[in-house]
Structure formats: C-alpha cells, structure tokens
Amino acid sequence: MSSGFSGGYPDYFNISGRSMSMMNNQHVNYRSDMIRKRSLVEFQQQHMRNVKPRAYGYNIHRNNFSSPEVSSVSNFSSSSQQLQTERFSHGYCGKQQQQQQPLVNREVERRMLRELEKELLVDDEEGENDAVSAVTDTNYSETLQKLLNPVCKKPETKIPSTPTTSSSSSCASSSSTVCLKQLISDAAEAITDGRLEIARELTTRLNQYSNARGTPEQRVGCYIASALRARLRVKSTVEQQSSSTIELYKKDHIVSTQLLYDKSPCFKLAFMAANNLIMQTFCGSMSGPVQPEGKFNIHVVDFDIGHALQYVYLIHEIAAAGRINNRNGNSNSNSNGNRIPISLKLTTFKDFGNGGVERLKVLGDGLKSLANKLGVLFSYNVLEFRLSEISKQGLLVANDDVLVVNFAFKLNKFPDESVSMENLRDALLRRVKGMSPAVVTVAEQDLNTNTASFMARVNDVFGYYTALVDSFDATIGRESVERVKIEEGLSRRIGNSVACEGRERVERCEVFGKWRARMRMAGFDQKPVSRVTVDSLVSKVNSGTRGNPGFTVKEESGGVSFGWLGRSLTIVSAWD
C-alpha cells in the first residue's frame, strides 16, 4: 500500500473504519467544500477548548506544537498557528514545526496538512459532540516516526543518488542518511508484534536502500531484506522453509563454504588454532613409554569433516614435526634412533557428509595422497552415525590411541532442547564425555542465533555478517568470482537464520558464554589456551594479512577469538 506521500511511506490511514478509499472519494469535492466551511484556524479557535479523545489518534496540542524531531510547516493562517501531527502505528501522524529540517520536504508537509485539514472538517460535519482527539501520549508517535524515518548517526549508509532510490523516494536525497540497522530492527519488531503490513512496508524500504553490490552494510541489508520477505510470504510455510534448508546441503553451498573457510582469515585461523590445541595435547601425552609399533597414534573423531581443509593443515603440521626427537632422555626412542613417527587416524560419519558417501570417499583419497607425499601414516574410516554407538568400542578406538574429538563449526547444527525434547546436542556431548577423550576442540561462530528472540537474532545477524563481509575487503576483491560465491553462501545462511523456525532452522549458533555453560553441564573442564599459542596465531594472522590491523586475535575467557575491528567472529576452545 502507498499513502500517496512522496517517499513511499506506508499507508496508515485505516483508522476506526475510515479507509483511504473513503477519503479519496471525498477529495473531488474538497476544494468546493472549502468555500462553504470555516477555515481551519477558525475551527481550532472555536472547538479546541472542548476536545475529547477518540479511539484513533490525531495528536493536536493546544499550547505547544514544537518538536525537535520534525521539519517545519508552512504558515497557513494570519495568526501563524502551528499544528503538530505525528505518525503512530495505527494512524496518520507526523510532527510539524516552523524550523525547516532536511528529511521531509515542503511538498510532503503540504500534503500532510491538506489531509489533516480535510479530516478535521469532515469531523465537524459529523456532529458537535464528536470533536478531534487531543491524545497527548507521544509514545505512539515517536515509535512510528522511527519506523518510517529511521535516521541515525552511527552506523550509517549514504543513500546513492541512483534511479532506483530517487524515483522510489523523494525523501532519500543525496544528503540524507538512512540507518539500515534501524530499518532492520523495526521490521523485525513489527513481525514479532504481528504488524505484518507495517513489516512489509519497512522491508520494501529496506530493499530500496540496500544494494547487493554496495557497501558491506548494504550488501548484508539486501540479504536480510530477502530473508524477511521470505518469512512474510504466507508466514513461511513448512514447505518453503524445507526448501531453504535443503539449499544448505547442495553443491553450490558446499563450494561457497569451502571458499569461506579458505579465504577468510578468521575461519582459516580457527582451524589452525584447533590443530594447534590438538598437537599440544598430543605432545603432552608423549611423556609415556613408546608403543611396541614404534609410533604414536592420534585418533581424531570428527562428526563432519566438511571439506577436509582442517586435516590438510593437520597433516602438514605432523609432517613438519616429522619424527619427533626423543623426550625425557631415551624413553621415547625406538630401535632406529630417537625420532618417532606419528600416525593419524580420522573417523567421520556419512550422515553429516554434506554430499554423501562418494564425496567423503573422494576427500579421504585426497588426504591419503597428501599424507603419502609428506610421509605421514594415515588411516580413514567412514561410519554410520548412531548416537547409541558413540563409544570407544563403537568408534574403533584403540587402547594406545590419543583420542581427540573435533567439533569445527558443526556442533551448532545439532538441535538442542529448544527444538526437540531429544536434545541431540547435549546428548552427544555427554556421549563424547563418556569416552574420556584427551581433548575436545570446539570452533564456532560467535553469533547468537539459537534461542535469542527473533528481534535480537536478526539484529545480531546483521552486525555479525556486516563485520564479516567488511573483513573480506582486506583479502578478496569485491568483484571476484570467489567473493560472489562466498556471499551467495552467506545469503543462504542468513535466509535460514531469519526466515526459518523449528527443525528447519539449522543455523543455530551460540555465543561463547553459552557454549562454555553447555560444555560444563556435560561434565567438561576447559583447558585454557596458552599465551604461546595466542602469540603464534597473532604471528600467523599478521603474515597472512600483511599486518592488516583490522584483524584481531585475542584470548577470551580461556579460548582464542578471531575478529574484525573489535567484533569477534570465530572462537576456538579446548576441553577435557
């Protein structure tokens, strides 16, 4: 719907049964009626003393009509009386004052006054006892003023003077700024409150001001606008949500995720940090006697190896260590000397392979080939996932294996108590704890999209992905094919987080504080990340990004976080 105002504001005229169509029908005789009717000034002077409230609200104040938030109104009476009209969620309103401000032009103001004057005169015909409302509560007006004109100083996006924006909204001048964050927040709030028509209008404005090829804020705004539209379409049926979820398991998304993990320093370093913690634990376990076979075994259980990128890094780290020098004298020497080989076993599950058994086989073959080239002993198992079989015996864990369980951007995919009474997330953690692993590594996005309210979830999605996309500018060109594919994948993640609910919403990340609480409830103790580990990761991020100061690495509550311009994006922790 459109109110007819330049700027494309929503139509909020459906008040107490009086629709826009009624008003438009009266508009033909409006000028001729004015000859017979009293002027608005006379009307005010005679009737405003005995004003009574009505169910719908036009806020007309008898004494003080000024407001710091609203632009001026043209003088239309010799007495220079000022009207203050305010927009609120169920009626046409908007504040007016004499001093001109940039966001609302005079044409809009004149239209607003004509509509208000017409309504006042029609009210006068309805009867002397039915006067105009003098509701003085400004909360409603302030709310809708923010909904329709969300303007802020930080963060802000300049609206470019393009044919799209200039033709769709006269209020979006080159000097104006629109806060996309506020628009997104207000649209989410309207959806939460069930005000779907307002939400649709706000989403339309958001779509106008966002740009898939613009600034990081505009790009993410475009992805969220698409997700909000999907949610508003028939209130997202189960079939539509299922379709959105299926997109996360198709080849295109697998490729985009692989590129994200490879090109984003915050994700790549998270894998490296998890490997660092695995190697530290393994080296600490080597203080015991050497095994009869003359080697040490690392057995990693990973419920989703994804694209196997982490294990490419791990095999390289093992190869770099080579045959480890003897420690504690000659206690770890074998018959050939004092350097001992390391064997890597990797167990994963086809149920979480994002592509099936064939893809997992291809990944396994690639890892074996790499390990052979680098002289690393490597074995690979793909099993059926059954929660009841998550045990050392079920996973073929040998007595001499140093058992490692790795959750790299995977634990958030398991549904918790908010989705199902089965609570697979906590049940799995308890099963893992029962195997007494040497270390459990957890790498996750530091994002609150699991049990947060819808409004909080949408706001955090916007802040998080804006920072992530902004960080791409330091490492990937905006127009590169890889960047385009990565952002297509992010748009699918955002769509699932915002448009879906229940079992269909599989993007259920949590902030680190919640993961810590969950791990402790499952019986785990945290293993703090050492200062040496943090320093080595700082060195890696500096070398990988040419010392770009925007990327940050820091110790956080016993874990290590990677972020951009102060915003934590990924975080890694170790548990036993």
Short mmCIF file of N, CA, C and O in Angstrom, two decimals, residues 334-454:
data_model
loop_
_atom_site.label_atom_id
_atom_site.label_comp_id
_atom_site.label_asym_id
_atom_site.label_seq_id
_atom_site.Cartn_x
_atom_site.Cartn_y
_atom_site.Cartn_z
N ASN A 334 62.93 -45.33 19.63
CA ASN A 334 62.64 -46.63 19.05
C ASN A 334 63.95 -47.28 18.60
O ASN A 334 65.03 -46.73 18.79
N SER A 335 63.84 -48.46 18.00
CA SER A 335 65.04 -49.22 17.67
C SER A 335 65.88 -48.53 16.61
O SER A 335 67.07 -48.85 16.45
N ASN A 336 65.30 -47.61 15.86
CA ASN A 336 66.04 -46.95 14.79
C ASN A 336 66.66 -45.63 15.24
O ASN A 336 67.28 -44.94 14.43
N GLY A 337 66.47 -45.27 16.46
CA GLY A 337 67.00 -43.99 16.93
C GLY A 337 66.03 -43.32 17.86
O GLY A 337 65.21 -43.97 18.48
N ASN A 338 66.16 -42.01 17.94
CA ASN A 338 65.32 -41.29 18.90
C ASN A 338 64.34 -40.35 18.21
O ASN A 338 64.01 -39.31 18.72
N ARG A 339 63.89 -40.72 17.05
CA ARG A 339 62.86 -39.94 16.35
C ARG A 339 61.72 -40.89 16.02
O ARG A 339 61.93 -41.93 15.39
N ILE A 340 60.49 -40.51 16.42
CA ILE A 340 59.36 -41.44 16.41
C ILE A 340 58.27 -40.95 15.45
O ILE A 340 57.88 -39.78 15.51
N PRO A 341 57.76 -41.78 14.56
CA PRO A 341 56.71 -41.35 13.62
C PRO A 341 55.35 -41.20 14.32
O PRO A 341 55.10 -41.80 15.36
N ILE A 342 54.51 -40.38 13.72
CA ILE A 342 53.16 -40.16 14.23
C ILE A 342 52.16 -40.70 13.22
O ILE A 342 52.28 -40.45 12.02
N SER A 343 51.18 -41.43 13.71
CA SER A 343 50.12 -41.97 12.86
C SER A 343 48.84 -41.19 13.11
O SER A 343 48.46 -40.93 14.26
N LEU A 344 48.17 -40.80 12.03
CA LEU A 344 46.90 -40.08 12.14
C LEU A 344 45.76 -40.96 11.67
O LEU A 344 45.75 -41.42 10.52
N LYS A 345 44.80 -41.21 12.56
CA LYS A 345 43.56 -41.89 12.19
C LYS A 345 42.45 -40.84 12.17
O LYS A 345 42.37 -39.99 13.07
N LEU A 346 41.59 -40.93 11.19
CA LEU A 346 40.46 -39.99 11.09
C LEU A 346 39.17 -40.78 10.92
O LEU A 346 39.04 -41.59 9.99
N THR A 347 38.22 -40.57 11.84
CA THR A 347 36.91 -41.22 11.77
C THR A 347 35.85 -40.16 11.58
O THR A 347 35.80 -39.17 12.33
N THR A 348 34.99 -40.34 10.59
CA THR A 348 33.89 -39.40 10.36
C THR A 348 32.62 -40.19 10.06
O THR A 348 32.62 -41.43 10.09
N PHE A 349 31.54 -39.48 9.76
CA PHE A 349 30.23 -40.10 9.61
C PHE A 349 29.57 -39.63 8.32
O PHE A 349 29.52 -38.43 8.04
N LYS A 350 29.04 -40.57 7.59
CA LYS A 350 28.47 -40.23 6.28
C LYS A 350 27.17 -39.43 6.41
O LYS A 350 26.80 -38.70 5.49
N ASP A 351 26.50 -39.56 7.53
CA ASP A 351 25.25 -38.83 7.72
C ASP A 351 25.45 -37.32 7.68
O ASP A 351 24.53 -36.56 7.38
N PHE A 352 26.64 -36.86 8.01
CA PHE A 352 26.90 -35.43 8.08
C PHE A 352 27.90 -35.00 7.00
O PHE A 352 28.59 -34.02 7.14
N GLY A 353 27.97 -35.78 5.92
CA GLY A 353 29.00 -35.52 4.92
C GLY A 353 28.67 -34.42 3.94
O GLY A 353 29.51 -34.06 3.13
N ASN A 354 27.44 -33.87 3.96
CA ASN A 354 27.07 -32.83 3.02
C ASN A 354 27.43 -33.21 1.58
O ASN A 354 28.09 -32.48 0.87
N GLY A 355 26.98 -34.36 1.14
CA GLY A 355 27.28 -34.79 -0.20
C GLY A 355 27.31 -36.30 -0.33
O GLY A 355 27.45 -36.83 -1.43
N GLY A 356 27.21 -36.99 0.79
CA GLY A 356 27.11 -38.44 0.74
C GLY A 356 28.44 -39.16 0.77
O GLY A 356 29.51 -38.58 0.86
N VAL A 357 28.33 -40.48 0.69
CA VAL A 357 29.49 -41.36 0.84
C VAL A 357 30.52 -41.12 -0.26
O VAL A 357 31.73 -41.14 -0.01
N GLU A 358 30.06 -40.89 -1.48
CA GLU A 358 31.00 -40.72 -2.59
C GLU A 358 31.90 -39.50 -2.37
O GLU A 358 33.11 -39.56 -2.63
N ARG A 359 31.33 -38.43 -1.92
CA ARG A 359 32.14 -37.24 -1.67
C ARG A 359 33.14 -37.49 -0.55
O ARG A 359 34.30 -37.06 -0.62
N LEU A 360 32.71 -38.17 0.50
CA LEU A 360 33.61 -38.49 1.60
C LEU A 360 34.75 -39.39 1.14
O LEU A 360 35.89 -39.26 1.59
N LYS A 361 34.44 -40.30 0.23
CA LYS A 361 35.48 -41.19 -0.30
C LYS A 361 36.51 -40.38 -1.08
O LYS A 361 37.73 -40.60 -0.96
N VAL A 362 36.04 -39.44 -1.87
CA VAL A 362 36.95 -38.59 -2.64
C VAL A 362 37.84 -37.78 -1.71
O VAL A 362 39.06 -37.66 -1.92
N LEU A 363 37.25 -37.22 -0.64
CA LEU A 363 38.04 -36.45 0.32
C LEU A 363 39.08 -37.34 1.00
O LEU A 363 40.24 -36.92 1.19
N GLY A 364 38.66 -38.53 1.39
CA GLY A 364 39.59 -39.46 2.03
C GLY A 364 40.75 -39.84 1.13
O GLY A 364 41.91 -39.88 1.58
N ASP A 365 40.46 -40.07 -0.15
CA ASP A 365 41.53 -40.41 -1.09
C ASP A 365 42.51 -39.25 -1.24
O ASP A 365 43.73 -39.46 -1.33
N GLY A 366 41.97 -38.04 -1.25
CA GLY A 366 42.84 -36.88 -1.36
C GLY A 366 43.75 -36.73 -0.15
O GLY A 366 44.94 -36.40 -0.28
N LEU A 367 43.20 -36.97 1.04
CA LEU A 367 44.02 -36.87 2.26
C LEU A 367 45.09 -37.97 2.29
O LEU A 367 46.22 -37.71 2.71
N LYS A 368 44.73 -39.16 1.85
CA LYS A 368 45.71 -40.25 1.82
C LYS A 368 46.86 -39.92 0.87
O LYS A 368 48.04 -40.15 1.17
N SER A 369 46.52 -39.36 -0.27
CA SER A 369 47.54 -38.99 -1.24
C SER A 369 48.48 -37.94 -0.67
O SER A 369 49.71 -38.03 -0.82
N LEU A 370 47.91 -36.94 -0.01
CA LEU A 370 48.72 -35.89 0.61
C LEU A 370 49.61 -36.46 1.69
O LEU A 370 50.81 -36.13 1.79
N ALA A 371 49.05 -37.32 2.55
CA ALA A 371 49.82 -37.92 3.64
C ALA A 371 50.98 -38.76 3.11
O ALA A 371 52.10 -38.72 3.65
N ASN A 372 50.73 -39.50 2.04
CA ASN A 372 51.81 -40.31 1.44
C ASN A 372 52.94 -39.43 0.94
O ASN A 372 54.12 -39.75 1.11
N LYS A 373 52.60 -38.33 0.31
CA LYS A 373 53.62 -37.42 -0.21
C LYS A 373 54.47 -36.83 0.91
O LYS A 373 55.68 -36.62 0.75
N LEU A 374 53.82 -36.56 2.05
CA LEU A 374 54.51 -35.91 3.16
C LEU A 374 55.08 -36.91 4.16
O LEU A 374 55.66 -36.51 5.17
N GLY A 375 54.90 -38.21 3.91
CA GLY A 375 55.46 -39.22 4.79
C GLY A 375 54.74 -39.38 6.11
O GLY A 375 55.34 -39.73 7.12
N VAL A 376 53.43 -39.13 6.10
CA VAL A 376 52.63 -39.27 7.32
C VAL A 376 51.77 -40.53 7.21
O VAL A 376 51.10 -40.75 6.19
N LEU A 377 51.78 -41.37 8.25
CA LEU A 377 50.93 -42.56 8.28
C LEU A 377 49.48 -42.12 8.49
O LEU A 377 49.18 -41.37 9.42
N PHE A 378 48.57 -42.59 7.63
CA PHE A 378 47.20 -42.08 7.66
C PHE A 378 46.21 -43.22 7.41
O PHE A 378 46.40 -44.04 6.50
N SER A 379 45.16 -43.26 8.23
CA SER A 379 44.05 -44.20 8.02
C SER A 379 42.73 -43.45 8.18
O SER A 379 42.65 -42.44 8.90
N TYR A 380 41.69 -43.98 7.52
CA TYR A 380 40.45 -43.20 7.37
C TYR A 380 39.25 -44.13 7.45
O TYR A 380 39.21 -45.17 6.77
N ASN A 381 38.29 -43.78 8.32
CA ASN A 381 37.09 -44.60 8.48
C ASN A 381 35.85 -43.72 8.33
O ASN A 381 35.79 -42.61 8.87
N VAL A 382 34.85 -44.24 7.60
CA VAL A 382 33.55 -43.58 7.48
C VAL A 382 32.50 -44.51 8.05
O VAL A 382 32.34 -45.64 7.58
N LEU A 383 31.78 -44.06 9.09
CA LEU A 383 30.82 -44.90 9.79
C LEU A 383 29.41 -44.32 9.69
O LEU A 383 29.21 -43.16 9.34
N GLU A 384 28.44 -45.18 10.00
CA GLU A 384 27.06 -44.73 10.17
C GLU A 384 26.96 -44.03 11.53
O GLU A 384 27.55 -44.49 12.51
N PHE A 385 26.21 -42.93 11.57
CA PHE A 385 26.05 -42.26 12.85
C PHE A 385 24.86 -42.84 13.61
O PHE A 385 23.72 -42.82 13.14
N ARG A 386 25.16 -43.39 14.77
CA ARG A 386 24.13 -43.82 15.70
C ARG A 386 24.56 -43.34 17.08
O ARG A 386 25.64 -43.70 17.56
N LEU A 387 23.72 -42.56 17.70
CA LEU A 387 24.08 -41.97 18.99
C LEU A 387 24.43 -43.05 20.01
O LEU A 387 25.37 -42.89 20.81
N SER A 388 23.73 -44.17 19.97
CA SER A 388 23.97 -45.24 20.94
C SER A 388 25.34 -45.90 20.75
O SER A 388 25.83 -46.57 21.66
N GLU A 389 25.96 -45.69 19.58
CA GLU A 389 27.25 -46.32 19.31
C GLU A 389 28.42 -45.35 19.45
O GLU A 389 29.54 -45.67 19.05
N ILE A 390 28.14 -44.19 20.01
CA ILE A 390 29.23 -43.24 20.24
C ILE A 390 29.96 -43.70 21.50
O ILE A 390 29.64 -43.31 22.63
N SER A 391 30.94 -44.56 21.29
CA SER A 391 31.75 -45.11 22.38
C SER A 391 33.09 -45.50 21.79
O SER A 391 33.26 -45.57 20.57
N LYS A 392 34.06 -45.79 22.64
CA LYS A 392 35.37 -46.20 22.14
C LYS A 392 35.27 -47.48 21.31
O LYS A 392 35.90 -47.62 20.28
N GLN A 393 34.45 -48.40 21.79
CA GLN A 393 34.30 -49.65 21.05
C GLN A 393 33.59 -49.41 19.72
O GLN A 393 34.00 -49.93 18.68
N GLY A 394 32.53 -48.62 19.74
CA GLY A 394 31.77 -48.36 18.52
C GLY A 394 32.56 -47.59 17.48
O GLY A 394 32.32 -47.74 16.28
N LEU A 395 33.50 -46.77 17.93
CA LEU A 395 34.29 -45.95 17.01
C LEU A 395 35.66 -46.54 16.73
O LEU A 395 36.52 -45.88 16.12
N LEU A 396 35.88 -47.76 17.18
CA LEU A 396 37.14 -48.49 16.91
C LEU A 396 38.35 -47.73 17.43
O LEU A 396 39.38 -47.62 16.75
N VAL A 397 38.25 -47.24 18.66
CA VAL A 397 39.35 -46.52 19.28
C VAL A 397 40.27 -47.53 19.96
O VAL A 397 39.84 -48.29 20.85
N ALA A 398 41.53 -47.56 19.57
CA ALA A 398 42.49 -48.50 20.16
C ALA A 398 42.97 -47.98 21.51
O ALA A 398 42.89 -46.79 21.81
N ASN A 399 43.50 -48.90 22.32
CA ASN A 399 43.95 -48.52 23.66
C ASN A 399 45.10 -47.51 23.63
O ASN A 399 45.24 -46.68 24.53
N ASP A 400 45.94 -47.59 22.59
CA ASP A 400 47.08 -46.70 22.53
C ASP A 400 46.81 -45.42 21.74
O ASP A 400 47.70 -44.61 21.51
N ASP A 401 45.54 -45.22 21.34
CA ASP A 401 45.20 -44.00 20.61
C ASP A 401 45.08 -42.80 21.55
O ASP A 401 44.49 -42.93 22.64
N VAL A 402 45.62 -41.68 21.13
CA VAL A 402 45.33 -40.40 21.80
C VAL A 402 44.05 -39.88 21.16
O VAL A 402 44.06 -39.40 20.02
N LEU A 403 42.94 -40.00 21.88
CA LEU A 403 41.64 -39.71 21.30
C LEU A 403 41.34 -38.20 21.33
O LEU A 403 41.42 -37.56 22.37
N VAL A 404 41.00 -37.70 20.17
CA VAL A 404 40.63 -36.29 20.01
C VAL A 404 39.25 -36.25 19.36
O VAL A 404 39.00 -36.96 18.37
N VAL A 405 38.35 -35.43 19.91
CA VAL A 405 37.05 -35.21 19.27
C VAL A 405 37.01 -33.75 18.82
O VAL A 405 37.26 -32.83 19.61
N ASN A 406 36.72 -33.56 17.56
CA ASN A 406 36.78 -32.22 16.97
C ASN A 406 35.40 -31.78 16.48
O ASN A 406 34.75 -32.47 15.70
N PHE A 407 34.95 -30.64 17.00
CA PHE A 407 33.71 -30.01 16.53
C PHE A 407 34.09 -28.68 15.89
O PHE A 407 34.24 -27.67 16.58
N ALA A 408 34.27 -28.67 14.59
CA ALA A 408 34.64 -27.44 13.88
C ALA A 408 33.42 -26.92 13.11
O ALA A 408 33.05 -27.47 12.07
N PHE A 409 32.78 -25.90 13.65
CA PHE A 409 31.61 -25.27 13.04
C PHE A 409 30.52 -26.30 12.74
O PHE A 409 29.85 -26.25 11.71
N LYS A 410 30.40 -27.27 13.64
CA LYS A 410 29.43 -28.35 13.44
C LYS A 410 28.46 -28.49 14.61
O LYS A 410 27.29 -28.80 14.42
N LEU A 411 28.92 -28.25 15.82
CA LEU A 411 28.09 -28.50 16.99
C LEU A 411 26.81 -27.68 16.94
O LEU A 411 25.76 -28.10 17.45
N ASN A 412 26.86 -26.51 16.32
CA ASN A 412 25.66 -25.65 16.24
C ASN A 412 24.58 -26.25 15.36
O ASN A 412 23.43 -25.82 15.43
N LYS A 413 24.94 -27.24 14.52
CA LYS A 413 23.94 -27.86 13.64
C LYS A 413 23.10 -28.90 14.35
O LYS A 413 22.04 -29.29 13.85
N PHE A 414 23.56 -29.38 15.50
CA PHE A 414 22.78 -30.37 16.25
C PHE A 414 21.66 -29.66 17.02
O PHE A 414 21.92 -28.71 17.76
N PRO A 415 20.40 -30.11 16.87
CA PRO A 415 19.29 -29.45 17.58
C PRO A 415 19.40 -29.64 19.08
O PRO A 415 19.85 -30.68 19.57
N ASP A 416 19.00 -28.62 19.82
CA ASP A 416 19.06 -28.68 21.28
C ASP A 416 17.65 -28.75 21.86
O ASP A 416 16.68 -29.04 21.15
N GLU A 417 17.54 -28.44 23.15
CA GLU A 417 16.26 -28.58 23.84
C GLU A 417 15.21 -27.60 23.32
O GLU A 417 14.00 -27.83 23.51
N SER A 418 15.62 -26.52 22.69
CA SER A 418 14.66 -25.56 22.15
C SER A 418 13.98 -26.08 20.89
O SER A 418 12.96 -25.53 20.47
N VAL A 419 14.53 -27.12 20.28
CA VAL A 419 13.98 -27.68 19.05
C VAL A 419 13.25 -28.99 19.32
O VAL A 419 12.16 -29.23 18.79
N SER A 420 13.85 -29.83 20.14
CA SER A 420 13.28 -31.15 20.38
C SER A 420 13.61 -31.62 21.79
O SER A 420 14.67 -31.30 22.34
N MET A 421 12.70 -32.38 22.37
CA MET A 421 12.93 -32.94 23.69
C MET A 421 14.10 -33.92 23.67
O MET A 421 14.70 -34.20 24.70
N GLU A 422 14.44 -34.45 22.51
CA GLU A 422 15.57 -35.37 22.40
C GLU A 422 16.89 -34.67 22.73
O GLU A 422 17.82 -35.30 23.22
N ASN A 423 16.98 -33.39 22.41
CA ASN A 423 18.15 -32.57 22.74
C ASN A 423 19.44 -33.28 22.31
O ASN A 423 20.30 -33.62 23.12
N LEU A 424 19.55 -33.50 21.00
CA LEU A 424 20.68 -34.24 20.46
C LEU A 424 22.01 -33.57 20.78
O LEU A 424 23.03 -34.24 20.97
N ARG A 425 22.01 -32.26 20.87
CA ARG A 425 23.25 -31.53 21.14
C ARG A 425 23.87 -31.94 22.47
O ARG A 425 25.05 -32.32 22.55
N ASP A 426 23.09 -31.89 23.53
CA ASP A 426 23.61 -32.25 24.86
C ASP A 426 23.82 -33.75 25.01
O ASP A 426 24.77 -34.20 25.67
N ALA A 427 22.94 -34.53 24.37
CA ALA A 427 23.10 -35.99 24.44
C ALA A 427 24.42 -36.42 23.79
O ALA A 427 25.13 -37.29 24.31
N LEU A 428 24.76 -35.80 22.68
CA LEU A 428 26.02 -36.12 22.01
C LEU A 428 27.21 -35.72 22.87
O LEU A 428 28.19 -36.48 22.99
N LEU A 429 27.14 -34.55 23.48
CA LEU A 429 28.25 -34.10 24.32
C LEU A 429 28.47 -35.06 25.50
O LEU A 429 29.61 -35.36 25.88
N ARG A 430 27.38 -35.54 26.09
CA ARG A 430 27.53 -36.48 27.21
C ARG A 430 28.14 -37.80 26.73
O ARG A 430 28.94 -38.41 27.45
N ARG A 431 27.76 -38.24 25.54
CA ARG A 431 28.35 -39.46 24.98
C ARG A 431 29.86 -39.28 24.75
O ARG A 431 30.66 -40.16 25.04
N VAL A 432 30.22 -38.13 24.23
CA VAL A 432 31.63 -37.85 23.98
C VAL A 432 32.40 -37.80 25.29
O VAL A 432 33.51 -38.35 25.41
N LYS A 433 31.82 -37.18 26.29
CA LYS A 433 32.48 -37.12 27.60
C LYS A 433 32.70 -38.52 28.16
O LYS A 433 33.72 -38.81 28.81
N GLY A 434 31.77 -39.43 27.88
CA GLY A 434 31.88 -40.81 28.37
C GLY A 434 33.06 -41.56 27.78
O GLY A 434 33.50 -42.57 28.33
N MET A 435 33.61 -41.09 26.64
CA MET A 435 34.77 -41.75 26.03
C MET A 435 36.08 -41.25 26.62
O MET A 435 37.14 -41.76 26.27
N SER A 436 36.03 -40.27 27.51
CA SER A 436 37.22 -39.70 28.15
C SER A 436 38.31 -39.31 27.14
O SER A 436 39.44 -39.79 27.19
N PRO A 437 37.98 -38.45 26.18
CA PRO A 437 38.99 -38.05 25.19
C PRO A 437 40.09 -37.21 25.82
O PRO A 437 39.90 -36.57 26.86
N ALA A 438 41.26 -37.23 25.18
CA ALA A 438 42.36 -36.39 25.67
C ALA A 438 42.03 -34.92 25.51
O ALA A 438 42.42 -34.09 26.35
N VAL A 439 41.31 -34.57 24.45
CA VAL A 439 40.89 -33.18 24.25
C VAL A 439 39.69 -33.16 23.31
O VAL A 439 39.55 -34.00 22.42
N VAL A 440 38.81 -32.21 23.54
CA VAL A 440 37.69 -31.91 22.64
C VAL A 440 37.88 -30.47 22.19
O VAL A 440 37.96 -29.55 23.02
N THR A 441 37.98 -30.25 20.88
CA THR A 441 38.14 -28.90 20.36
C THR A 441 36.81 -28.42 19.78
O THR A 441 36.12 -29.17 19.08
N VAL A 442 36.46 -27.19 20.09
CA VAL A 442 35.21 -26.60 19.63
C VAL A 442 35.55 -25.28 18.92
O VAL A 442 36.12 -24.38 19.53
N ALA A 443 35.20 -25.18 17.66
CA ALA A 443 35.34 -23.94 16.89
C ALA A 443 33.95 -23.52 16.43
O ALA A 443 33.23 -24.33 15.83
N GLU A 444 33.56 -22.31 16.73
CA GLU A 444 32.21 -21.85 16.40
C GLU A 444 32.22 -20.38 16.01
O GLU A 444 33.11 -19.62 16.38
N GLN A 445 31.20 -19.99 15.26
CA GLN A 445 30.95 -18.58 15.00
C GLN A 445 30.42 -17.96 16.30
O GLN A 445 29.57 -18.56 16.97
N ASP A 446 30.92 -16.79 16.63
CA ASP A 446 30.49 -16.12 17.85
C ASP A 446 29.24 -15.29 17.55
O ASP A 446 29.27 -14.07 17.44
N LEU A 447 28.12 -15.99 17.44
CA LEU A 447 26.88 -15.41 16.92
C LEU A 447 25.70 -15.99 17.68
O LEU A 447 25.64 -17.19 17.94
N ASN A 448 24.75 -15.14 18.04
CA ASN A 448 23.64 -15.53 18.91
C ASN A 448 22.37 -15.75 18.09
O ASN A 448 21.49 -14.90 18.03
N THR A 449 22.24 -16.93 17.46
CA THR A 449 21.06 -17.19 16.61
C THR A 449 20.32 -18.46 17.00
O THR A 449 19.55 -18.99 16.21
N ASN A 450 20.52 -18.94 18.22
CA ASN A 450 19.83 -20.17 18.62
C ASN A 450 18.54 -19.85 19.38
O ASN A 450 17.45 -19.91 18.83
N THR A 451 18.67 -19.49 20.64
CA THR A 451 17.48 -19.27 21.47
C THR A 451 17.17 -17.80 21.67
O THR A 451 16.24 -17.46 22.41
N ALA A 452 17.92 -16.92 21.04
CA ALA A 452 17.63 -15.49 21.16
C ALA A 452 16.27 -15.18 20.55
O ALA A 452 15.79 -15.89 19.66
N SER A 453 15.62 -14.11 21.02
CA SER A 453 14.36 -13.69 20.43
C SER A 453 14.57 -13.34 18.97
O SER A 453 15.69 -13.07 18.53
N PHE A 454 13.48 -13.34 18.20
CA PHE A 454 13.60 -13.08 16.77
C PHE A 454 14.26 -11.73 16.51
O PHE A 454 15.16 -11.60 15.66
#
